[in-house]
Tab-separated table of C-alpha atoms in Angstrom:
chain	number	residue	atom	x	y	z
P	1	VAL	CA	14.017	-18.622	-2.313
P	2	ASP	CA	17.463	-19.691	-3.931
P	3	GLY	CA	19.381	-22.262	-2.490
P	4	ARG	CA	18.692	-25.355	-0.151
P	5	MET	CA	15.702	-25.219	1.989
P	6	ALA	CA	15.210	-28.239	4.600
P	7	THR	CA	11.586	-29.573	5.976
P	8	VAL	CA	12.125	-28.836	9.689
P	9	ALA	CA	8.264	-29.526	10.428
P	10	VAL	CA	5.146	-31.083	10.023
P	11	ASN	CA	2.793	-28.622	11.356
P	12	GLN	CA	-0.499	-30.568	10.531
P	13	PHE	CA	-1.446	-33.217	8.012
P	14	ILE	CA	-5.284	-33.551	7.303
P	15	PHE	CA	-6.344	-36.902	5.368
P	16	LYS	CA	-9.898	-35.943	4.569
P	17	GLN	CA	-11.204	-38.374	1.985
P	18	PRO	CA	-9.253	-40.780	0.512
P	19	VAL	CA	-7.457	-41.269	-2.862
P	20	ARG	CA	-7.983	-43.456	-5.375
P	21	VAL	CA	-6.647	-45.200	-8.263
P	22	GLY	CA	-7.203	-43.363	-11.611
P	23	ASP	CA	-7.888	-40.187	-9.665
P	24	ILE	CA	-5.925	-37.076	-10.980
P	25	LEU	CA	-4.697	-34.988	-7.685
P	26	SER	CA	-4.450	-31.429	-8.120
P	27	PHE	CA	-1.480	-29.524	-5.401
P	28	PHE	CA	-1.862	-26.140	-4.315
P	29	ALA	CA	0.483	-24.561	-2.440
P	30	GLU	CA	0.582	-20.531	-0.763
P	31	VAL	CA	3.301	-19.825	1.399
P	32	THR	CA	1.219	-18.027	5.062
P	33	ARG	CA	4.372	-16.963	6.441
P	34	ILE	CA	8.049	-15.678	6.333
P	35	GLY	CA	10.125	-15.351	9.108
P	36	ASN	CA	13.747	-14.625	9.253
P	37	THR	CA	15.208	-18.339	8.377
P	38	SER	CA	11.849	-20.305	7.661
P	39	ILE	CA	9.082	-20.253	5.279
P	40	THR	CA	5.650	-21.902	6.285
P	41	VAL	CA	3.289	-23.032	3.621
P	42	GLN	CA	-0.513	-23.895	3.419
P	43	VAL	CA	-0.926	-27.112	1.028
P	44	GLU	CA	-4.373	-28.322	-0.300
P	45	VAL	CA	-4.317	-31.459	-2.442
P	46	PHE	CA	-8.130	-31.879	-4.707
P	47	ALA	CA	-8.801	-35.272	-6.746
P	48	GLU	CA	-10.578	-35.259	-9.511
P	49	ARG	CA	-12.853	-38.642	-9.464
P	50	PHE	CA	-11.726	-41.134	-12.260
P	51	ARG	CA	-15.226	-42.356	-12.671
P	52	ALA	CA	-16.899	-38.689	-12.220
P	53	GLN	CA	-14.524	-36.046	-14.289
P	54	GLY	CA	-15.172	-32.793	-13.489
P	55	ARG	CA	-16.019	-33.622	-9.771
P	56	TYR	CA	-13.131	-32.543	-7.322
P	57	VAL	CA	-12.967	-33.139	-3.696
P	58	LYS	CA	-10.231	-31.845	-1.242
P	59	VAL	CA	-8.675	-35.034	-0.301
P	60	THR	CA	-6.121	-33.720	2.089
P	61	GLU	CA	-4.745	-30.001	3.726
P	62	ALA	CA	-1.458	-29.638	5.243
P	63	SER	CA	1.134	-27.042	6.923
P	64	LEU	CA	4.872	-27.444	6.601
P	65	THR	CA	7.824	-25.387	7.709
P	66	TYR	CA	11.088	-25.366	5.773
P	67	VAL	CA	14.241	-23.592	6.939
P	68	ALA	CA	16.951	-22.200	4.436
P	69	ILE	CA	19.986	-23.743	4.939
P	70	ASP	CA	23.709	-23.077	3.726
P	71	GLU	CA	26.109	-25.766	2.362
P	72	ALA	CA	27.239	-26.716	5.912
P	73	GLY	CA	23.536	-27.552	7.091
P	74	LYS	CA	23.132	-24.606	9.402
P	75	PRO	CA	20.122	-21.953	9.066
P	76	ARG	CA	20.976	-18.786	6.574
P	77	PRO	CA	18.946	-16.055	6.625
P	78	ILE	CA	16.096	-15.445	3.875
P	79	PRO	CA	16.108	-12.431	1.676
P	80	LYS	CA	13.999	-9.558	2.965
P	81	ASP	CA	12.956	-8.679	-0.510
P	82	LEU	CA	10.892	-11.444	-1.398
P	83	PRO	CA	7.539	-10.841	-2.618
P	84	ALA	CA	4.214	-11.465	-0.658
P	85	SER	CA	2.505	-14.523	-1.351
P	86	GLY	CA	-0.146	-13.980	-4.150
P	87	SER	CA	1.485	-10.759	-5.618
P	88	GLN	CA	2.238	-10.242	-9.111
P	89	PRO	CA	6.020	-9.612	-10.666
P	90	GLY	CA	6.760	-6.418	-12.158
């Protein structure tokens, strides 16, 4: 979505494991819902443990909702021609 987005809700935030100094974090996000003015995104965070290279554990998962806003900060429509999550361009 071109333009500004504002976070309007942290629907869920689960801390599953601690993150340790030296861990390498990988964030993965997927759009799970597109509404008229809002988008919901599911996020998963994995840590590669510092002293156990190659061992990944899920440390956090979250669901967040963003609203598209205009220059006055008011909600604006999201274009209906956005590709579905996971689809490939072309």
